[in-house]
Coordinates of C-alpha atoms and ligand atoms in Angstrom, one line a residue:
M1 CA 3.7 18.1 18.1
E2 CA 5.8 14.9 18.6
Y3 CA 4.7 11.4 19.3
K4 CA 6.2 9.2 22.0
N5 CA 8.0 6.0 21.3
T6 CA 6.0 3.3 23.1
W7 CA 9.1 1.3 24.0
E8 CA 10.2 4.1 26.3
L9 CA 6.9 4.1 28.2
Y10 CA 6.7 0.4 29.2
D11 CA 8.0 -1.3 32.4
E12 CA 9.6 -4.7 32.6
E13 CA 6.3 -6.5 33.2
Q14 CA 4.6 -4.8 30.2
L15 CA 7.6 -5.7 28.0
K16 CA 7.1 -9.3 28.9
A17 CA 3.5 -9.1 28.0
V18 CA 4.4 -7.6 24.6
D19 CA 6.5 -10.7 23.8
T20 CA 3.9 -13.2 24.9
F21 CA 1.3 -11.4 22.9
A22 CA 3.6 -11.3 19.8
Q23 CA 4.1 -15.0 20.0
E24 CA 0.3 -15.6 20.0
Y25 CA -0.1 -13.2 17.1
M26 CA 2.6 -14.9 15.1
E27 CA 0.9 -18.3 15.7
F28 CA -2.4 -16.8 14.5
L29 CA -0.6 -15.6 11.3
D30 CA 1.0 -19.0 10.7
H31 CA -2.3 -20.8 11.0
G32 CA -4.4 -18.2 9.2
K33 CA -3.1 -17.6 5.7
T34 CA -6.6 -17.5 4.1
E35 CA -9.9 -16.1 5.3
R36 CA -11.2 -19.6 5.9
E37 CA -8.2 -20.6 8.0
C38 CA -8.7 -17.4 10.1
I39 CA -12.4 -18.1 10.6
D40 CA -11.5 -21.7 11.7
Q41 CA -9.1 -20.4 14.3
I42 CA -11.4 -17.7 15.5
V43 CA -14.4 -20.0 16.0
N44 CA -12.3 -22.5 17.9
L45 CA -11.0 -19.7 20.2
I46 CA -14.3 -18.0 20.9
E47 CA -16.3 -21.1 21.4
E48 CA -13.8 -22.0 24.2
K49 CA -14.6 -18.6 25.7
G50 CA -18.4 -19.2 25.7
Y51 CA -19.5 -17.7 22.4
R52 CA -22.5 -19.5 20.9
E53 CA -23.5 -19.7 17.2
L54 CA -26.4 -17.4 16.4
D55 CA -28.4 -20.0 14.4
A56 CA -28.0 -22.4 17.3
V57 CA -29.4 -19.9 19.8
I58 CA -32.3 -19.2 17.5
A59 CA -33.0 -22.9 16.9
A60 CA -32.9 -23.6 20.7
G61 CA -35.5 -20.8 21.2
D62 CA -33.2 -19.1 23.7
K63 CA -33.1 -15.4 24.4
L64 CA -30.0 -13.1 24.9
S65 CA -29.3 -10.8 27.8
A66 CA -26.4 -8.9 29.3
G67 CA -23.2 -10.9 29.3
D68 CA -24.3 -13.4 26.6
K69 CA -21.9 -14.0 23.8
V70 CA -23.0 -14.9 20.3
Y71 CA -21.4 -15.1 16.8
S72 CA -22.3 -15.6 13.2
V73 CA -20.1 -16.8 10.4
W74 CA -21.0 -16.0 6.8
M75 CA -19.9 -18.5 4.1
N76 CA -16.8 -19.5 6.1
K77 CA -15.1 -16.2 5.3
S78 CA -16.6 -13.5 7.5
I79 CA -17.6 -13.4 11.1
V80 CA -19.5 -11.0 13.5
M81 CA -19.3 -11.4 17.3
F82 CA -21.5 -9.7 19.9
Q83 CA -21.1 -9.5 23.7
I84 CA -24.4 -8.2 25.0
G85 CA -24.2 -5.1 27.2
K86 CA -26.4 -3.8 29.9
D87 CA -27.9 -1.0 27.8
K88 CA -30.5 -1.4 25.1
M89 CA -28.9 -2.0 21.7
A90 CA -31.1 0.6 20.2
D91 CA -29.0 3.2 22.0
G92 CA -26.0 2.1 20.0
I93 CA -23.2 -0.5 20.2
N94 CA -19.4 -0.3 20.0
I95 CA -18.0 -2.0 17.0
L96 CA -14.5 -3.1 16.0
G97 CA -14.1 -4.0 12.4
A98 CA -11.1 -5.4 10.4
H99 CA -10.5 -7.6 7.4
I100 CA -9.0 -11.0 7.1
D101 CA -8.3 -11.2 3.3
S102 CA -4.8 -10.4 2.1
P103 CA -3.2 -9.8 -1.3
R104 CA -2.1 -13.1 -3.0
L105 CA -2.2 -15.1 -6.2
D106 CA -5.5 -17.0 -6.8
I107 CA -5.5 -20.1 -8.9
K108 CA -7.7 -19.9 -12.0
Q109 CA -10.6 -22.2 -12.7
N110 CA -8.9 -24.0 -15.6
P111 CA -5.3 -23.6 -14.4
L112 CA -3.2 -26.7 -15.2
Y113 CA -1.0 -26.8 -18.3
E114 CA 2.4 -28.0 -19.5
D115 CA 5.0 -25.9 -21.3
G116 CA 8.7 -26.6 -21.9
G117 CA 8.7 -29.6 -19.7
F118 CA 7.1 -27.8 -16.7
A119 CA 3.6 -28.2 -15.3
Y120 CA 2.1 -24.8 -14.3
L121 CA -0.9 -23.5 -12.4
D122 CA -2.2 -20.3 -14.0
T123 CA -3.1 -17.6 -11.5
H124 CA -4.9 -14.3 -11.3
Y125 CA -3.6 -12.0 -8.6
Y126 CA -5.9 -10.7 -5.8
G127 CA -5.6 -7.2 -4.4
G128 CA -2.9 -4.7 -5.0
V129 CA 0.5 -6.3 -5.5
K130 CA 3.9 -5.3 -7.0
K131 CA 4.1 -8.3 -9.3
Y132 CA 7.9 -8.3 -9.4
Q133 CA 7.9 -9.1 -5.6
W134 CA 6.3 -12.5 -6.2
V135 CA 9.0 -14.2 -8.4
T136 CA 11.6 -16.6 -7.1
I137 CA 10.3 -16.9 -3.6
P138 CA 9.0 -20.1 -2.0
L139 CA 5.2 -20.2 -2.3
A140 CA 2.5 -22.4 -0.6
I141 CA -1.0 -23.3 -1.8
H142 CA -3.9 -23.0 0.7
G143 CA -7.6 -23.4 0.1
V144 CA -10.4 -25.7 -0.7
V145 CA -11.6 -27.9 -3.6
V146 CA -15.3 -28.5 -3.5
K147 CA -16.4 -31.6 -5.4
K148 CA -19.6 -32.2 -7.2
D149 CA -20.9 -34.4 -4.4
G150 CA -20.5 -31.5 -2.0
T151 CA -17.4 -32.8 -0.2
T152 CA -14.6 -30.4 0.5
V153 CA -10.9 -31.2 0.2
E154 CA -8.7 -28.9 2.3
I155 CA -5.4 -28.1 0.7
N156 CA -2.4 -26.8 2.6
V157 CA 0.9 -27.5 0.9
G158 CA 4.2 -25.7 1.4
E159 CA 4.3 -24.9 5.1
K160 CA 5.7 -28.0 6.8
E161 CA 9.5 -28.5 6.8
D162 CA 9.3 -31.5 4.4
D163 CA 6.5 -30.1 2.2
P164 CA 7.3 -29.2 -1.4
V165 CA 7.0 -25.5 -2.3
F166 CA 6.1 -23.7 -5.5
F167 CA 7.6 -20.7 -7.4
V168 CA 7.3 -18.2 -10.2
S169 CA 10.4 -18.1 -12.4
D170 CA 12.3 -14.9 -13.4
L171 CA 14.7 -14.3 -16.3
L172 CA 18.3 -14.7 -15.5
I173 CA 20.2 -11.4 -15.1
H174 CA 22.6 -12.4 -17.9
L175 CA 19.7 -12.1 -20.4
A176 CA 17.7 -9.3 -18.7
Q177 CA 19.0 -6.3 -20.6
E178 CA 15.6 -5.7 -22.3
Q179 CA 13.6 -6.7 -19.3
L180 CA 15.4 -4.2 -17.1
E181 CA 14.6 -1.4 -19.5
K182 CA 10.9 -1.9 -18.8
K183 CA 8.8 0.0 -16.2
A184 CA 8.5 -1.7 -12.9
N185 CA 4.7 -2.4 -13.5
K186 CA 5.6 -4.2 -16.7
V187 CA 8.7 -6.1 -15.7
I188 CA 6.6 -9.0 -14.6
E189 CA 3.1 -9.1 -16.2
G190 CA 0.0 -10.5 -14.5
E191 CA -0.2 -13.4 -16.9
A192 CA 3.5 -14.3 -16.2
L193 CA 2.7 -15.0 -12.5
D194 CA 1.9 -18.7 -13.2
I195 CA 3.5 -21.0 -10.6
I196 CA 5.7 -24.0 -11.5
V197 CA 4.3 -27.2 -9.9
G198 CA 6.3 -30.0 -11.5
N199 CA 8.9 -31.2 -14.0
K200 CA 8.7 -35.0 -13.9
P201 CA 6.8 -36.9 -16.6
L202 CA 4.3 -39.6 -15.6
L203 CA 5.8 -43.0 -16.4
I204 CA 3.4 -45.7 -17.7
K205 CA 4.1 -49.4 -17.6
K206 CA 4.5 -51.0 -21.0
T207 CA 1.9 -53.5 -21.8
D208 CA 3.6 -56.1 -24.0
D209 CA 4.9 -59.2 -22.1
K210 CA 8.7 -59.0 -22.9
E211 CA 9.3 -55.5 -21.5
E212 CA 6.7 -55.7 -18.7
K213 CA 9.0 -54.2 -16.1
E214 CA 10.1 -51.2 -18.1
E215 CA 8.4 -47.8 -17.9
K216 CA 8.1 -45.1 -20.6
P217 CA 6.7 -41.6 -20.4
A218 CA 3.0 -41.1 -21.1
E219 CA 3.4 -39.3 -24.4
K220 CA 1.6 -35.9 -24.6
D221 CA 1.6 -33.6 -21.6
A222 CA 3.3 -36.3 -19.5
V223 CA 4.4 -33.8 -16.8
K224 CA 0.9 -32.5 -16.5
K225 CA -0.4 -36.0 -16.3
G226 CA 2.1 -36.7 -13.5
I227 CA 0.7 -33.8 -11.5
L228 CA -2.9 -35.0 -12.1
D229 CA -1.9 -38.4 -10.9
I230 CA -0.5 -37.0 -7.7
L231 CA -3.5 -34.8 -7.1
Q232 CA -5.7 -37.8 -7.5
K233 CA -3.7 -40.1 -5.2
S234 CA -2.8 -37.5 -2.5
Y235 CA -5.7 -35.2 -2.5
D236 CA -8.5 -37.2 -4.2
F237 CA -9.5 -34.7 -6.8
E238 CA -9.3 -34.4 -10.6
E239 CA -8.7 -31.7 -13.1
E240 CA -12.3 -30.7 -13.5
D241 CA -12.6 -30.1 -9.7
F242 CA -10.4 -26.9 -10.1
I243 CA -13.7 -25.4 -11.4
S244 CA -15.1 -25.3 -7.9
A245 CA -11.9 -24.7 -6.0
E246 CA -10.6 -21.6 -4.1
L247 CA -6.9 -22.1 -4.0
E248 CA -4.7 -19.2 -2.8
V249 CA -1.0 -19.0 -3.5
V250 CA 0.8 -17.3 -0.6
P251 CA 4.4 -16.9 0.6
A252 CA 5.6 -20.1 2.2
G253 CA 7.0 -20.0 5.7
K254 CA 6.3 -18.7 9.2
A255 CA 6.1 -15.3 10.8
R256 CA 9.5 -14.3 12.2
E257 CA 10.8 -11.9 14.8
A258 CA 12.9 -9.3 13.0
G259 CA 16.0 -7.3 14.1
F260 CA 18.8 -8.1 16.6
D261 CA 16.5 -6.6 19.2
R262 CA 13.6 -8.8 18.1
S263 CA 11.4 -5.6 18.2
M264 CA 9.5 -6.3 14.9
I265 CA 7.5 -9.1 13.2
L266 CA 8.1 -10.0 9.6
S267 CA 5.3 -12.0 8.1
Y268 CA 2.9 -12.4 5.2
G269 CA -0.7 -11.2 5.6
Q270 CA -0.3 -8.6 8.4
D271 CA -2.6 -6.3 6.4
D272 CA -5.1 -6.7 8.0
R273 CA -4.7 -9.8 10.2
V274 CA -2.8 -7.6 12.7
C275 CA -6.0 -5.6 13.3
A276 CA -8.2 -8.7 13.1
F277 CA -6.2 -10.5 15.8
T278 CA -5.9 -7.5 18.1
S279 CA -9.7 -6.7 17.7
L280 CA -10.5 -10.4 18.5
K281 CA -8.3 -10.4 21.6
A282 CA -9.7 -7.1 22.8
M283 CA -13.2 -8.6 22.4
L284 CA -12.2 -11.6 24.6
E285 CA -10.5 -9.4 27.2
T286 CA -13.3 -6.9 27.6
G287 CA -15.5 -7.6 30.6
Q288 CA -19.2 -6.7 31.0
T289 CA -19.9 -3.3 29.4
N290 CA -22.9 -1.1 29.3
R291 CA -23.0 -0.9 25.5
T292 CA -22.9 -4.1 23.5
A293 CA -19.4 -4.9 22.3
C294 CA -19.2 -6.1 18.7
C295 CA -16.4 -7.3 16.4
I296 CA -16.7 -7.8 12.6
L297 CA -13.9 -9.5 10.6
V298 CA -14.7 -9.5 6.9
D299 CA -13.5 -10.8 3.6
K300 CA -12.9 -9.0 0.2
E301 CA -11.7 -5.7 1.5
E302 CA -8.7 -5.8 -0.8
I303 CA -10.9 -5.9 -3.8
G304 CA -13.5 -3.3 -2.8
S305 CA -15.5 -5.0 0.0
V306 CA -17.8 -6.5 -2.6
G307 CA -19.5 -9.9 -2.7
A308 CA -21.7 -11.7 -0.1
T309 CA -18.8 -11.9 2.4
G310 CA -17.5 -8.3 1.9
M311 CA -18.5 -5.4 4.1
Q312 CA -21.0 -4.1 1.5
S313 CA -23.0 -7.3 2.1
R314 CA -26.1 -7.1 4.4
F315 CA -25.0 -10.0 6.5
F316 CA -23.8 -7.7 9.3
E317 CA -27.1 -5.7 9.4
N318 CA -29.0 -8.9 9.3
A319 CA -27.0 -10.3 12.2
V320 CA -27.7 -7.1 14.2
A321 CA -31.5 -7.6 13.5
E322 CA -31.4 -11.2 14.6
V323 CA -29.5 -10.4 17.8
M324 CA -31.9 -7.6 18.6
N325 CA -34.8 -10.0 18.1
L326 CA -33.2 -12.3 20.7
T327 CA -32.8 -9.4 23.2
G328 CA -36.4 -8.6 22.7
E329 CA -35.8 -5.2 21.1
Y330 CA -36.4 -6.0 17.4
S331 CA -38.2 -3.5 15.2
E332 CA -37.0 -2.1 12.0
L333 CA -36.8 1.3 13.6
N334 CA -34.7 -0.1 16.5
V335 CA -32.2 -1.7 14.2
R336 CA -31.8 1.6 12.4
R337 CA -31.4 3.5 15.7
C338 CA -28.9 0.9 16.9
L339 CA -26.7 1.3 13.7
A340 CA -27.0 5.1 13.6
R341 CA -26.1 5.5 17.3
S342 CA -23.1 3.1 17.2
C343 CA -19.4 3.9 17.4
M344 CA -17.0 2.1 15.2
L345 CA -13.2 1.7 14.9
S346 CA -12.5 0.7 11.3
S347 CA -9.2 -1.0 11.9
D348 CA -6.8 -1.4 9.1
V349 CA -3.1 -1.0 8.7
S350 CA -1.5 2.4 7.9
S351 CA 1.8 2.9 6.1
A352 CA 4.8 3.3 8.4
F353 CA 7.4 6.0 7.6
D354 CA 10.2 4.5 5.5
P355 CA 13.4 6.5 5.6
A356 CA 14.5 4.9 2.3
Y357 CA 11.5 6.6 0.6
A358 CA 11.2 9.7 2.8
S359 CA 9.9 11.9 0.1
S360 CA 6.8 9.8 -0.3
F361 CA 5.5 10.8 3.1
D362 CA 4.7 14.0 5.0
K363 CA 7.0 13.5 8.0
K364 CA 4.7 15.3 10.4
N365 CA 1.6 13.3 9.3
V366 CA 2.8 9.7 8.9
A367 CA 2.8 6.8 11.3
Y368 CA 6.2 5.7 12.9
L369 CA 6.9 2.1 13.7
G370 CA 6.9 1.8 17.5
S371 CA 4.9 5.0 18.2
G372 CA 1.6 3.3 19.1
M373 CA -1.8 2.9 17.6
V374 CA -2.5 4.9 14.5
F375 CA -5.6 7.1 13.8
N376 CA -6.3 8.2 10.3
K377 CA -9.0 10.9 10.4
F378 CA -9.4 10.3 6.7
T379 CA -8.0 8.0 3.9
G380 CA -8.9 8.3 0.2
A381 CA -7.0 9.8 -2.8
R382 CA -6.8 13.0 -4.8
G383 CA -8.3 15.4 -2.2
K384 CA -9.7 12.7 0.2
S385 CA -11.9 11.2 -2.5
G386 CA -13.5 7.9 -1.4
S387 CA -12.8 8.6 2.2
N388 CA -14.9 8.5 5.4
D389 CA -13.7 11.7 7.1
A390 CA -14.3 11.2 10.8
N391 CA -16.1 13.9 12.7
A392 CA -14.0 16.1 15.0
E393 CA -16.4 15.5 17.9
Y394 CA -15.8 11.8 17.6
L395 CA -12.0 12.3 17.5
G396 CA -12.3 14.4 20.6
H397 CA -14.3 11.7 22.4
I398 CA -11.7 9.0 21.4
R399 CA -8.8 11.2 22.5
A400 CA -10.3 11.6 25.9
I401 CA -10.8 7.8 26.2
F402 CA -7.3 7.0 25.2
E403 CA -5.7 9.7 27.5
K404 CA -7.7 8.3 30.4
A405 CA -6.6 4.7 29.6
G406 CA -3.0 5.7 29.0
V407 CA -2.9 4.4 25.4
N408 CA -0.1 5.8 23.2
F409 CA -1.4 6.8 19.8
Q410 CA -0.4 8.8 16.8
T411 CA -2.3 10.4 13.9
A412 CA -1.3 9.9 10.3
E413 CA -2.1 10.0 6.6
L414 CA -1.0 7.2 4.2
G415 CA 1.5 9.3 2.3
R416 CA 2.3 12.6 0.6
V417 CA -0.7 14.5 -0.9
D418 CA -1.6 13.4 -4.4
L419 CA 1.0 10.5 -4.5
G420 CA -1.6 7.7 -4.2
G421 CA -4.2 6.6 -1.7
S422 CA -6.3 3.8 -0.4
G423 CA -9.7 3.0 1.2
T424 CA -11.0 0.8 3.9
I425 CA -14.4 -0.5 5.1
A426 CA -15.0 2.7 7.1
Y427 CA -17.2 4.5 4.5
I428 CA -19.6 1.5 4.4
L429 CA -20.5 1.5 8.1
A430 CA -20.6 5.3 7.9
L431 CA -23.6 4.9 5.5
Y432 CA -25.7 4.1 8.6
G433 CA -24.8 7.5 10.0
M434 CA -22.7 6.1 12.9
N435 CA -19.5 7.5 14.1
V436 CA -16.6 5.8 12.3
I437 CA -12.9 6.4 12.3
D438 CA -10.0 4.6 10.6
C439 CA -7.3 3.4 12.9
G440 CA -4.9 0.5 13.3
V441 CA -1.3 -0.6 13.2
A442 CA 1.6 0.9 11.2
V443 CA 3.1 -1.5 8.7
L444 CA 6.4 -1.2 6.7
N445 CA 6.4 -2.5 3.1
M446 CA 2.6 -3.0 3.2
H447 CA 1.2 -5.5 0.6
A448 CA 4.7 -7.0 0.0
P449 CA 5.0 -10.8 0.4
W450 CA 6.6 -10.1 3.8
E451 CA 5.3 -7.1 5.8
A452 CA 6.9 -5.6 9.0
T453 CA 5.1 -4.4 12.1
S454 CA 6.4 -3.4 15.6
K455 CA 5.6 -5.8 18.4
I456 CA 4.8 -2.9 20.8
D457 CA 2.4 -1.3 18.3
V458 CA 0.5 -4.6 18.1
Y459 CA 0.2 -4.8 21.9
E460 CA -0.7 -1.1 22.3
T461 CA -3.4 -1.3 19.6
K462 CA -5.0 -4.2 21.5
R463 CA -5.0 -2.0 24.6
G464 CA -6.6 0.8 22.6
Y465 CA -9.4 -1.5 21.4
V466 CA -10.2 -2.6 24.9
A467 CA -10.4 1.0 26.0
F468 CA -12.7 1.8 23.1
L469 CA -15.1 -1.1 23.8
E470 CA -15.3 -0.3 27.5
N471 CA -15.7 3.5 27.2
A472 CA -17.0 4.7 23.8
D473 CA -20.5 6.3 24.1
L474 CA -21.3 9.1 21.8
Ligands
MN501 MN1 -6.1 -3.4 4.7
MN502 MN1 -4.5 -3.7 2.0

C-alpha cells in the first residue's frame, strides 16, 4: 500500500489556497509563542466570528440553540469552543482537540544572578528537549509578571528587529576535547541552560562635590544591579516579582518558508500549534451541522496534561455541562451520554520520515512530509503502553468520511518498535468511553527549536477536520 503525494493531487487554484493558508498559519505562529499569546489571538479571531463567552451568556440569562457559538477560556491558557448543532447534545458531539504549549526553557522563580561579569537568568526546561540544541541560538523572552497588587506586566522581548536577544553559551571547540567525549544527553546539562542577559555594570554617580559628574560601578553584583535597573525602568517590576512570573524562553525570530520551492515551513512551536491552528480554522469554516461541533485547545500536554489547564482537568467536562444547561438538556446522565457518544480527533503532530535517520523508522508505517493528514491508530511505547488504541469500527467510519470528502491521508506510527514513544491527550478523552483517534500533521525534527512541516499537509489537515466535524456520527 502506497500513499499519494498531495502536491500531485492539487490544481492551480488549490495551490494558491495552500499558500494563503500557510501565510495565515505563519502569522499565528509568530504571534503565538506561548499558550497565553495563542489564547489572545484565538479569542480575538472567534469573537469577530460571533462566538460569545460562556460566562457572559450565563450572566445575561440567555439560552443556546442551533447555530449559536460559545467559548470558555480557562486561566488564560486553555480554551473550549462549541458551535451548537441541530441534534441533541446528549446524542454526542464532534470534538477536535489539540495542545498549545510547546517545549521551551522556563525562567525559575529566583532566577537572576551574576557570575564572571555576566548577568544570568536561571531556567528549568519544559517538555522534552535535546538540551544541546538550545545553546548559541538567539532567544526571546515571552510571558507575564504578576505583581502583588494583581497587575500583570506582559513581556515580549527579542522578536522585533531592534529588540535585544538572549543566549546560552557553549564551550569553544578548541577546548571541547573532554566535552565531546560525553554522551549527547550530558554534553549540555539542564542546569547549564541559564541564559545570558547582560554584561554591563550599573554606574552610580559619586556623591562628593568635586567629582560630581564622574560615575563608578556599583560595587557588588554591579551587572545584576544594572539588569534590575532596566527591568524597573522599562518593565516596572523588581527582583521579587519573578516569584509570581511565568516567563518562557523561546527561539527568537519568525516562521519562515523553507526550500527553494517554498514547500515547507520552518518554525518554533509547530508541535502542536499546527494542529491547534488547523482545528480552529476548521471550526470557523464549518457551517451548520447536525451534531454540535467542538474544539478544545489545551495547555500542559508536553508535561503530561496535568494541572488545572491540562486535559486531565475537569474544565472541559464542566463546560459541556454548562452548555447543555443552556440548551435545556442538562442532567448528569445527559452529560455522561453526551461524552460517551461523542467522536473525537485528538490532533497532535507525528514524526515525519527522515532519510538521514532511516533506521529509526518503519518505512511502511511512518508519515511522509507532503503525503497528507496522518492517522495514528495508537501511540505509546514498549508494546503500545500508555496509548489510546482507536477502535477499528471508528477507523472504518473515518476512512469512509475522508474518501467521500477527497481528503488525502496516511497512517503511521511514531518510529521503529521499541525505539521510544510518546503520548497525547487521546487517552484522557477516551476515559469517557467516546471514540477517539490520534491524528495530525507530520513534522520533521519535532521538539527542536526549529521544526519543519509541509504547507500542503497543513492545508489538507484543515480540510480533514472540516470533513470530520460535518460528517462524523458513530
Ligand atoms: Mn504534541
Ligand atoms: Mn510534543
